[in-house]
Amino acid sequence: MAHRLVFRFDVDSHRCLGEGTRALSMVAARHDVAFTFFVHMGRATDRGRLARSVVLRRVTGNDVHRLSTRRKLGTAGLLRLAVTNPLVGAADGEEIRRLVAAGHEVGLHGGRNHRSWQESADRWDHRRLTAEIGWGLARLRAAGVDAPDGFASPAWTTSSAVATVAADFGFSYLADRHGTVADVFDLGGPLPEVSTNLLGEPGGVGYLEWCRAKGWSDRQLLDDFACRLHAIDDLAVVYDHPFWAGVHDADLVDRMLGIASRQGVEVLTLGAAVARELRG
Ligand SMILES: [Zn+2]
């Protein structure tokens, strides 16, 4: 069974940073634990692509359980995204500094645009990746995070070049693998990699979002969570986004932490788990 548990939240949109992160931070404080937030510093979407996907209601396949953008952001949030597509992390350094001051880990999530990374970064060359990650890192430093440990690619879109460029920039680990694997750590590449293993599959969907897309009740979700904690060996890494887990389901995160606490599971940040693994 898992002895250690990480909550990893990817900050993708304007509704993640602020409303979502504040709600999660309050839950963490109640349990005296810290979370890991991978913050996207650029813009969440490409407005042309967003309009097409909303009109066409493009989905990834019947076996992928995820909620619509409108359900996750709300109608007002979706409209704001479609009309202004605001900067995410670069627009709210104050909230990033507040998260760090509260003891949370803040890592970098992609470059200038979450959507274009998601759709194209696996084909970007070394030069383009250097420009994208360099841009994000400069904004994160401007927000007060001088040397983030972790890098995570939007939508798991990655390549061996991403690992090389992130290593060149001084990151100490990469969090681009997901799914149930025998070994949660892979120390063979240019950067140590850690797998995110408590989420919705296929597709690598946020765990709470995936449970809700399946229509599960609170009870079903919590029973499944307890069961998965039991089945995972040593380190469990839960994945979701603050615009869902914080805005809609913070109470469930609170109850998940209660289950972990009753089972004697230690809650730590991803950076701390990787550092401990590297020390052996
Ligand atoms: Zn993301």
mmCIF file of C-alpha atoms and ligand atoms in Angstrom:
data_model
loop_
_atom_site.group_PDB
_atom_site.id
_atom_site.type_symbol
_atom_site.label_atom_id
_atom_site.label_comp_id
_atom_site.label_asym_id
_atom_site.label_seq_id
_atom_site.Cartn_x
_atom_site.Cartn_y
_atom_site.Cartn_z
ATOM 1 C CA MET A 1 0.000 0.000 0.000
ATOM 2 C CA ALA A 2 0.984 3.648 -0.421
ATOM 3 C CA HIS A 3 2.938 5.091 2.502
ATOM 4 C CA ARG A 4 3.344 8.496 0.908
ATOM 5 C CA LEU A 5 0.861 10.679 -0.955
ATOM 6 C CA VAL A 6 1.317 13.731 -3.196
ATOM 7 C CA PHE A 7 -1.439 16.045 -4.407
ATOM 8 C CA ARG A 8 -0.348 17.473 -7.756
ATOM 9 C CA PHE A 9 -2.483 20.264 -9.217
ATOM 10 C CA ASP A 10 -1.860 21.743 -12.663
ATOM 11 C CA VAL A 11 -2.806 25.421 -12.838
ATOM 12 C CA ASP A 12 -4.133 25.810 -16.387
ATOM 13 C CA SER A 13 -6.562 28.737 -16.405
ATOM 14 C CA HIS A 14 -7.518 31.992 -14.706
ATOM 15 C CA ARG A 15 -10.088 30.105 -12.596
ATOM 16 C CA CYS A 16 -7.360 27.817 -11.264
ATOM 17 C CA LEU A 17 -5.139 30.517 -9.852
ATOM 18 C CA GLY A 18 -6.962 32.518 -7.190
ATOM 19 C CA GLU A 19 -10.372 30.961 -6.575
ATOM 20 C CA GLY A 20 -9.169 27.363 -7.025
ATOM 21 C CA THR A 21 -5.777 27.617 -5.350
ATOM 22 C CA ARG A 22 -7.162 29.542 -2.355
ATOM 23 C CA ALA A 23 -9.761 26.847 -1.668
ATOM 24 C CA LEU A 24 -7.130 24.079 -1.889
ATOM 25 C CA SER A 25 -4.704 26.031 0.245
ATOM 26 C CA MET A 26 -7.322 26.325 3.009
ATOM 27 C CA VAL A 27 -7.847 22.545 2.932
ATOM 28 C CA ALA A 28 -4.088 21.932 3.079
ATOM 29 C CA ALA A 29 -3.735 24.291 6.044
ATOM 30 C CA ARG A 30 -6.484 22.424 7.953
ATOM 31 C CA HIS A 31 -4.450 19.213 7.598
ATOM 32 C CA ASP A 32 -1.050 20.910 7.954
ATOM 33 C CA VAL A 33 0.198 19.534 4.628
ATOM 34 C CA ALA A 34 1.656 21.031 1.418
ATOM 35 C CA PHE A 35 0.617 20.474 -2.210
ATOM 36 C CA THR A 36 2.477 20.721 -5.517
ATOM 37 C CA PHE A 37 1.206 23.243 -8.080
ATOM 38 C CA PHE A 38 2.547 23.289 -11.641
ATOM 39 C CA VAL A 39 1.674 26.785 -12.815
ATOM 40 C CA HIS A 40 1.182 27.728 -16.459
ATOM 41 C CA MET A 41 2.487 31.289 -16.819
ATOM 42 C CA GLY A 42 1.114 32.050 -20.298
ATOM 43 C CA ARG A 43 -2.352 31.920 -21.852
ATOM 44 C CA ALA A 44 -4.683 28.947 -21.470
ATOM 45 C CA THR A 45 -5.986 28.614 -24.998
ATOM 46 C CA ASP A 46 -5.987 29.645 -28.609
ATOM 47 C CA ARG A 47 -9.289 31.451 -29.157
ATOM 48 C CA GLY A 48 -9.836 30.126 -32.691
ATOM 49 C CA ARG A 49 -9.281 26.541 -31.583
ATOM 50 C CA LEU A 50 -11.436 27.057 -28.481
ATOM 51 C CA ALA A 51 -14.355 28.343 -30.594
ATOM 52 C CA ARG A 52 -14.086 25.399 -32.974
ATOM 53 C CA SER A 53 -13.927 22.838 -30.167
ATOM 54 C CA VAL A 54 -16.969 24.341 -28.372
ATOM 55 C CA VAL A 55 -18.999 24.537 -31.598
ATOM 56 C CA LEU A 56 -17.989 21.067 -32.764
ATOM 57 C CA ARG A 57 -18.099 19.665 -29.186
ATOM 58 C CA ARG A 58 -14.981 17.771 -30.079
ATOM 59 C CA VAL A 59 -14.303 14.951 -27.647
ATOM 60 C CA THR A 60 -11.422 12.584 -27.426
ATOM 61 C CA GLY A 61 -13.357 9.316 -27.578
ATOM 62 C CA ASN A 62 -16.123 7.490 -25.777
ATOM 63 C CA ASP A 63 -13.797 5.730 -23.376
ATOM 64 C CA VAL A 64 -12.263 8.998 -22.107
ATOM 65 C CA HIS A 65 -14.172 10.406 -19.125
ATOM 66 C CA ARG A 66 -13.724 14.142 -18.826
ATOM 67 C CA LEU A 67 -15.982 17.133 -18.235
ATOM 68 C CA SER A 68 -16.668 19.872 -20.801
ATOM 69 C CA THR A 69 -14.778 23.180 -20.592
ATOM 70 C CA ARG A 70 -18.099 24.923 -19.828
ATOM 71 C CA ARG A 71 -18.826 22.582 -16.906
ATOM 72 C CA LYS A 72 -15.330 23.110 -15.498
ATOM 73 C CA LEU A 73 -15.056 26.878 -15.949
ATOM 74 C CA GLY A 74 -18.730 27.836 -15.710
ATOM 75 C CA THR A 75 -20.414 29.910 -18.434
ATOM 76 C CA ALA A 76 -18.862 33.198 -17.227
ATOM 77 C CA GLY A 77 -15.416 31.601 -17.020
ATOM 78 C CA LEU A 78 -15.739 30.130 -20.497
ATOM 79 C CA LEU A 79 -16.838 33.508 -21.905
ATOM 80 C CA ARG A 80 -13.893 35.257 -20.261
ATOM 81 C CA LEU A 81 -11.566 32.660 -21.754
ATOM 82 C CA ALA A 82 -13.122 33.032 -25.215
ATOM 83 C CA VAL A 83 -13.121 36.836 -25.172
ATOM 84 C CA THR A 84 -9.891 37.807 -23.386
ATOM 85 C CA ASN A 85 -7.878 34.556 -23.003
ATOM 86 C CA PRO A 86 -6.062 36.130 -20.034
ATOM 87 C CA LEU A 87 -2.534 35.376 -18.905
ATOM 88 C CA VAL A 88 -2.615 32.791 -16.112
ATOM 89 C CA GLY A 89 0.446 32.803 -13.804
ATOM 90 C CA ALA A 90 2.077 35.915 -15.257
ATOM 91 C CA ALA A 91 -1.032 37.909 -14.258
ATOM 92 C CA ASP A 92 -1.070 36.872 -10.601
ATOM 93 C CA GLY A 93 2.394 36.833 -9.038
ATOM 94 C CA GLU A 94 0.810 37.706 -5.709
ATOM 95 C CA GLU A 95 -1.127 34.417 -5.520
ATOM 96 C CA ILE A 96 2.001 32.472 -6.525
ATOM 97 C CA ARG A 97 3.997 34.154 -3.742
ATOM 98 C CA ARG A 98 1.169 33.389 -1.308
ATOM 99 C CA LEU A 99 1.277 29.689 -2.228
ATOM 100 C CA VAL A 100 5.056 29.554 -1.730
ATOM 101 C CA ALA A 101 4.800 31.417 1.591
ATOM 102 C CA ALA A 102 2.196 28.846 2.730
ATOM 103 C CA GLY A 103 4.769 26.087 2.118
ATOM 104 C CA HIS A 104 3.462 24.707 -1.188
ATOM 105 C CA GLU A 105 5.740 23.667 -4.018
ATOM 106 C CA VAL A 106 5.389 25.703 -7.225
ATOM 107 C CA GLY A 107 6.768 24.248 -10.451
ATOM 108 C CA LEU A 108 6.490 25.346 -14.086
ATOM 109 C CA HIS A 109 3.808 24.052 -16.466
ATOM 110 C CA GLY A 110 4.751 24.692 -20.112
ATOM 111 C CA GLY A 111 5.566 27.933 -21.928
ATOM 112 C CA ARG A 112 3.647 30.767 -23.577
ATOM 113 C CA ASN A 113 0.418 28.951 -24.475
ATOM 114 C CA HIS A 114 -1.064 25.821 -22.874
ATOM 115 C CA ARG A 115 -3.106 24.867 -25.939
ATOM 116 C CA SER A 116 -0.292 25.176 -28.475
ATOM 117 C CA TRP A 117 2.031 23.169 -26.195
ATOM 118 C CA GLN A 118 -0.634 20.494 -25.843
ATOM 119 C CA GLU A 119 -1.090 20.195 -29.600
ATOM 120 C CA SER A 120 2.465 20.676 -30.895
ATOM 121 C CA ALA A 121 5.258 20.489 -28.314
ATOM 122 C CA ASP A 122 6.116 16.871 -29.089
ATOM 123 C CA ARG A 123 7.303 18.155 -32.517
ATOM 124 C CA TRP A 124 9.119 21.297 -31.288
ATOM 125 C CA ASP A 125 12.891 21.378 -31.668
ATOM 126 C CA HIS A 126 15.469 22.265 -29.039
ATOM 127 C CA ARG A 127 15.449 25.956 -30.007
ATOM 128 C CA ARG A 128 11.670 26.363 -29.796
ATOM 129 C CA LEU A 129 11.503 24.485 -26.476
ATOM 130 C CA THR A 130 14.305 26.660 -25.087
ATOM 131 C CA ALA A 131 12.363 29.793 -26.049
ATOM 132 C CA GLU A 132 9.087 28.474 -24.563
ATOM 133 C CA ILE A 133 10.458 27.140 -21.268
ATOM 134 C CA GLY A 134 12.794 30.155 -20.938
ATOM 135 C CA TRP A 135 9.777 32.474 -21.276
ATOM 136 C CA GLY A 136 7.829 30.613 -18.582
ATOM 137 C CA LEU A 137 10.800 30.424 -16.246
ATOM 138 C CA ALA A 138 11.455 34.174 -16.529
ATOM 139 C CA ARG A 139 7.801 34.889 -15.587
ATOM 140 C CA LEU A 140 7.948 32.452 -12.698
ATOM 141 C CA ARG A 141 11.122 34.134 -11.423
ATOM 142 C CA ALA A 142 9.418 37.511 -11.737
ATOM 143 C CA ALA A 143 6.656 36.068 -9.530
ATOM 144 C CA GLY A 144 9.258 35.217 -6.887
ATOM 145 C CA VAL A 145 10.023 31.549 -7.609
ATOM 146 C CA ASP A 146 13.754 31.684 -8.315
ATOM 147 C CA ALA A 147 14.633 28.043 -8.841
ATOM 148 C CA PRO A 148 11.644 25.729 -9.294
ATOM 149 C CA ASP A 149 12.490 22.040 -8.995
ATOM 150 C CA GLY A 150 9.765 20.539 -11.146
ATOM 151 C CA PHE A 151 8.666 20.903 -14.754
ATOM 152 C CA ALA A 152 5.453 19.418 -16.169
ATOM 153 C CA SER A 153 4.342 19.549 -19.809
ATOM 154 C CA PRO A 154 0.743 20.628 -20.555
ATOM 155 C CA ALA A 155 -1.475 17.634 -21.375
ATOM 156 C CA TRP A 156 1.469 15.233 -21.001
ATOM 157 C CA THR A 157 2.725 16.329 -24.455
ATOM 158 C CA THR A 158 6.420 15.699 -24.142
ATOM 159 C CA SER A 159 9.545 14.386 -25.859
ATOM 160 C CA SER A 160 13.131 13.533 -25.012
ATOM 161 C CA ALA A 161 14.025 17.099 -26.069
ATOM 162 C CA VAL A 162 11.765 18.479 -23.296
ATOM 163 C CA ALA A 163 13.788 16.557 -20.700
ATOM 164 C CA THR A 164 17.085 17.797 -22.146
ATOM 165 C CA VAL A 165 16.009 21.455 -22.258
ATOM 166 C CA ALA A 166 14.449 21.320 -18.763
ATOM 167 C CA ALA A 167 17.701 19.789 -17.434
ATOM 168 C CA ASP A 168 19.698 22.585 -19.137
ATOM 169 C CA PHE A 169 17.531 25.161 -17.352
ATOM 170 C CA GLY A 170 18.361 23.575 -13.987
ATOM 171 C CA PHE A 171 15.093 21.840 -13.154
ATOM 172 C CA SER A 172 15.660 18.848 -10.934
ATOM 173 C CA TYR A 173 12.800 16.613 -12.065
ATOM 174 C CA LEU A 174 10.193 16.088 -14.778
ATOM 175 C CA ALA A 175 6.569 15.017 -14.172
ATOM 176 C CA ASP A 176 5.420 14.062 -17.697
ATOM 177 C CA ARG A 177 4.692 10.359 -17.245
ATOM 178 C CA HIS A 178 1.311 9.088 -16.092
ATOM 179 C CA GLY A 179 -0.486 5.844 -15.461
ATOM 180 C CA THR A 180 0.118 2.808 -13.329
ATOM 181 C CA VAL A 181 3.726 1.755 -13.624
ATOM 182 C CA ALA A 182 5.842 -0.701 -11.715
ATOM 183 C CA ASP A 183 8.432 1.909 -10.813
ATOM 184 C CA VAL A 184 7.176 5.400 -10.041
ATOM 185 C CA PHE A 185 10.682 6.866 -10.496
ATOM 186 C CA ASP A 186 12.780 6.691 -13.652
ATOM 187 C CA LEU A 187 16.315 7.904 -13.076
ATOM 188 C CA GLY A 188 17.679 6.849 -16.487
ATOM 189 C CA GLY A 189 17.107 10.047 -18.547
ATOM 190 C CA PRO A 190 18.661 13.522 -18.538
ATOM 191 C CA LEU A 191 16.304 14.398 -15.679
ATOM 192 C CA PRO A 192 14.755 12.173 -12.995
ATOM 193 C CA GLU A 193 11.122 11.455 -13.930
ATOM 194 C CA VAL A 194 8.258 10.721 -11.587
ATOM 195 C CA SER A 195 4.965 9.163 -12.659
ATOM 196 C CA THR A 196 1.567 10.535 -11.750
ATOM 197 C CA ASN A 197 -0.349 7.396 -10.858
ATOM 198 C CA LEU A 198 -3.643 8.288 -9.180
ATOM 199 C CA LEU A 199 -5.769 9.835 -11.943
ATOM 200 C CA GLY A 200 -8.383 8.962 -14.562
ATOM 201 C CA GLU A 201 -7.349 6.747 -17.447
ATOM 202 C CA PRO A 202 -7.283 6.583 -20.367
ATOM 203 C CA GLY A 203 -6.239 10.113 -21.235
ATOM 204 C CA GLY A 204 -4.561 11.132 -17.969
ATOM 205 C CA VAL A 205 -7.632 13.005 -16.656
ATOM 206 C CA GLY A 206 -7.820 14.809 -13.302
ATOM 207 C CA TYR A 207 -8.934 12.253 -10.703
ATOM 208 C CA LEU A 208 -11.908 14.138 -9.232
ATOM 209 C CA GLU A 209 -12.977 15.357 -12.687
ATOM 210 C CA TRP A 210 -12.847 11.786 -13.992
ATOM 211 C CA CYS A 211 -14.944 10.466 -11.091
ATOM 212 C CA ARG A 212 -17.551 13.205 -11.635
ATOM 213 C CA ALA A 213 -17.593 12.577 -15.416
ATOM 214 C CA LYS A 214 -18.426 8.958 -14.579
ATOM 215 C CA GLY A 215 -21.334 10.248 -12.496
ATOM 216 C CA TRP A 216 -19.964 8.923 -9.203
ATOM 217 C CA SER A 217 -21.284 10.010 -5.818
ATOM 218 C CA ASP A 218 -19.004 11.274 -3.035
ATOM 219 C CA ARG A 219 -19.159 7.837 -1.424
ATOM 220 C CA GLN A 220 -18.134 5.995 -4.603
ATOM 221 C CA LEU A 221 -15.262 8.427 -5.137
ATOM 222 C CA LEU A 222 -13.945 8.080 -1.585
ATOM 223 C CA ASP A 223 -14.233 4.275 -1.638
ATOM 224 C CA ASP A 224 -12.339 4.176 -4.942
ATOM 225 C CA PHE A 225 -9.675 6.516 -3.552
ATOM 226 C CA ALA A 226 -9.150 4.355 -0.453
ATOM 227 C CA CYS A 227 -8.960 1.261 -2.640
ATOM 228 C CA ARG A 228 -6.388 2.822 -4.962
ATOM 229 C CA LEU A 229 -4.263 4.057 -2.060
ATOM 230 C CA HIS A 230 -4.174 0.494 -0.855
ATOM 231 C CA ALA A 231 -3.221 -0.896 -4.278
ATOM 232 C CA ILE A 232 -0.403 1.560 -5.060
ATOM 233 C CA ASP A 233 3.032 0.621 -3.857
ATOM 234 C CA ASP A 234 4.783 3.242 -1.721
ATOM 235 C CA LEU A 235 4.139 6.595 -3.495
ATOM 236 C CA ALA A 236 0.717 7.737 -4.746
ATOM 237 C CA VAL A 237 0.519 10.928 -6.839
ATOM 238 C CA VAL A 238 -3.016 12.322 -7.236
ATOM 239 C CA TYR A 239 -3.660 14.639 -10.178
ATOM 240 C CA ASP A 240 -6.310 17.304 -10.747
ATOM 241 C CA HIS A 241 -6.784 21.011 -11.491
ATOM 242 C CA PRO A 242 -7.718 23.791 -9.032
ATOM 243 C CA PHE A 243 -10.615 24.949 -11.271
ATOM 244 C CA TRP A 244 -12.262 21.600 -10.572
ATOM 245 C CA ALA A 245 -10.805 20.237 -7.346
ATOM 246 C CA GLY A 246 -10.616 23.645 -5.646
ATOM 247 C CA VAL A 247 -13.689 25.424 -7.009
ATOM 248 C CA HIS A 248 -16.086 22.421 -7.012
ATOM 249 C CA ASP A 249 -14.684 19.618 -4.877
ATOM 250 C CA ALA A 250 -12.474 21.082 -2.117
ATOM 251 C CA ASP A 251 -14.588 19.226 0.460
ATOM 252 C CA LEU A 252 -13.695 15.931 -1.233
ATOM 253 C CA VAL A 253 -9.985 16.789 -1.157
ATOM 254 C CA ASP A 254 -10.454 17.439 2.560
ATOM 255 C CA ARG A 255 -12.061 14.007 3.031
ATOM 256 C CA MET A 256 -9.345 12.303 0.936
ATOM 257 C CA LEU A 257 -6.757 13.821 3.264
ATOM 258 C CA GLY A 258 -8.786 12.480 6.195
ATOM 259 C CA ILE A 259 -8.609 8.952 4.725
ATOM 260 C CA ALA A 260 -4.843 9.285 4.198
ATOM 261 C CA SER A 261 -4.388 10.496 7.746
ATOM 262 C CA ARG A 262 -6.411 7.605 9.230
ATOM 263 C CA GLN A 263 -4.302 5.143 7.215
ATOM 264 C CA GLY A 264 -1.085 6.745 8.476
ATOM 265 C CA VAL A 265 -0.065 7.884 4.969
ATOM 266 C CA GLU A 266 2.413 10.760 4.868
ATOM 267 C CA VAL A 267 1.454 13.711 2.609
ATOM 268 C CA LEU A 268 4.363 15.518 0.971
ATOM 269 C CA THR A 269 5.235 17.536 -2.140
ATOM 270 C CA LEU A 270 6.435 15.931 -5.350
ATOM 271 C CA GLY A 271 9.751 17.778 -5.049
ATOM 272 C CA ALA A 272 10.288 16.365 -1.556
ATOM 273 C CA ALA A 273 9.461 12.827 -2.734
ATOM 274 C CA VAL A 274 11.952 13.096 -5.633
ATOM 275 C CA ALA A 275 14.671 14.597 -3.428
ATOM 276 C CA ARG A 276 14.256 11.727 -0.964
ATOM 277 C CA GLU A 277 14.459 9.152 -3.779
ATOM 278 C CA LEU A 278 17.669 10.743 -5.121
ATOM 279 C CA ARG A 279 19.255 10.707 -1.679
ATOM 280 C CA GLY A 280 18.449 6.984 -1.611
HETATM 281 ZN ZN ZN B 1 -2.305 21.657 -17.900
#
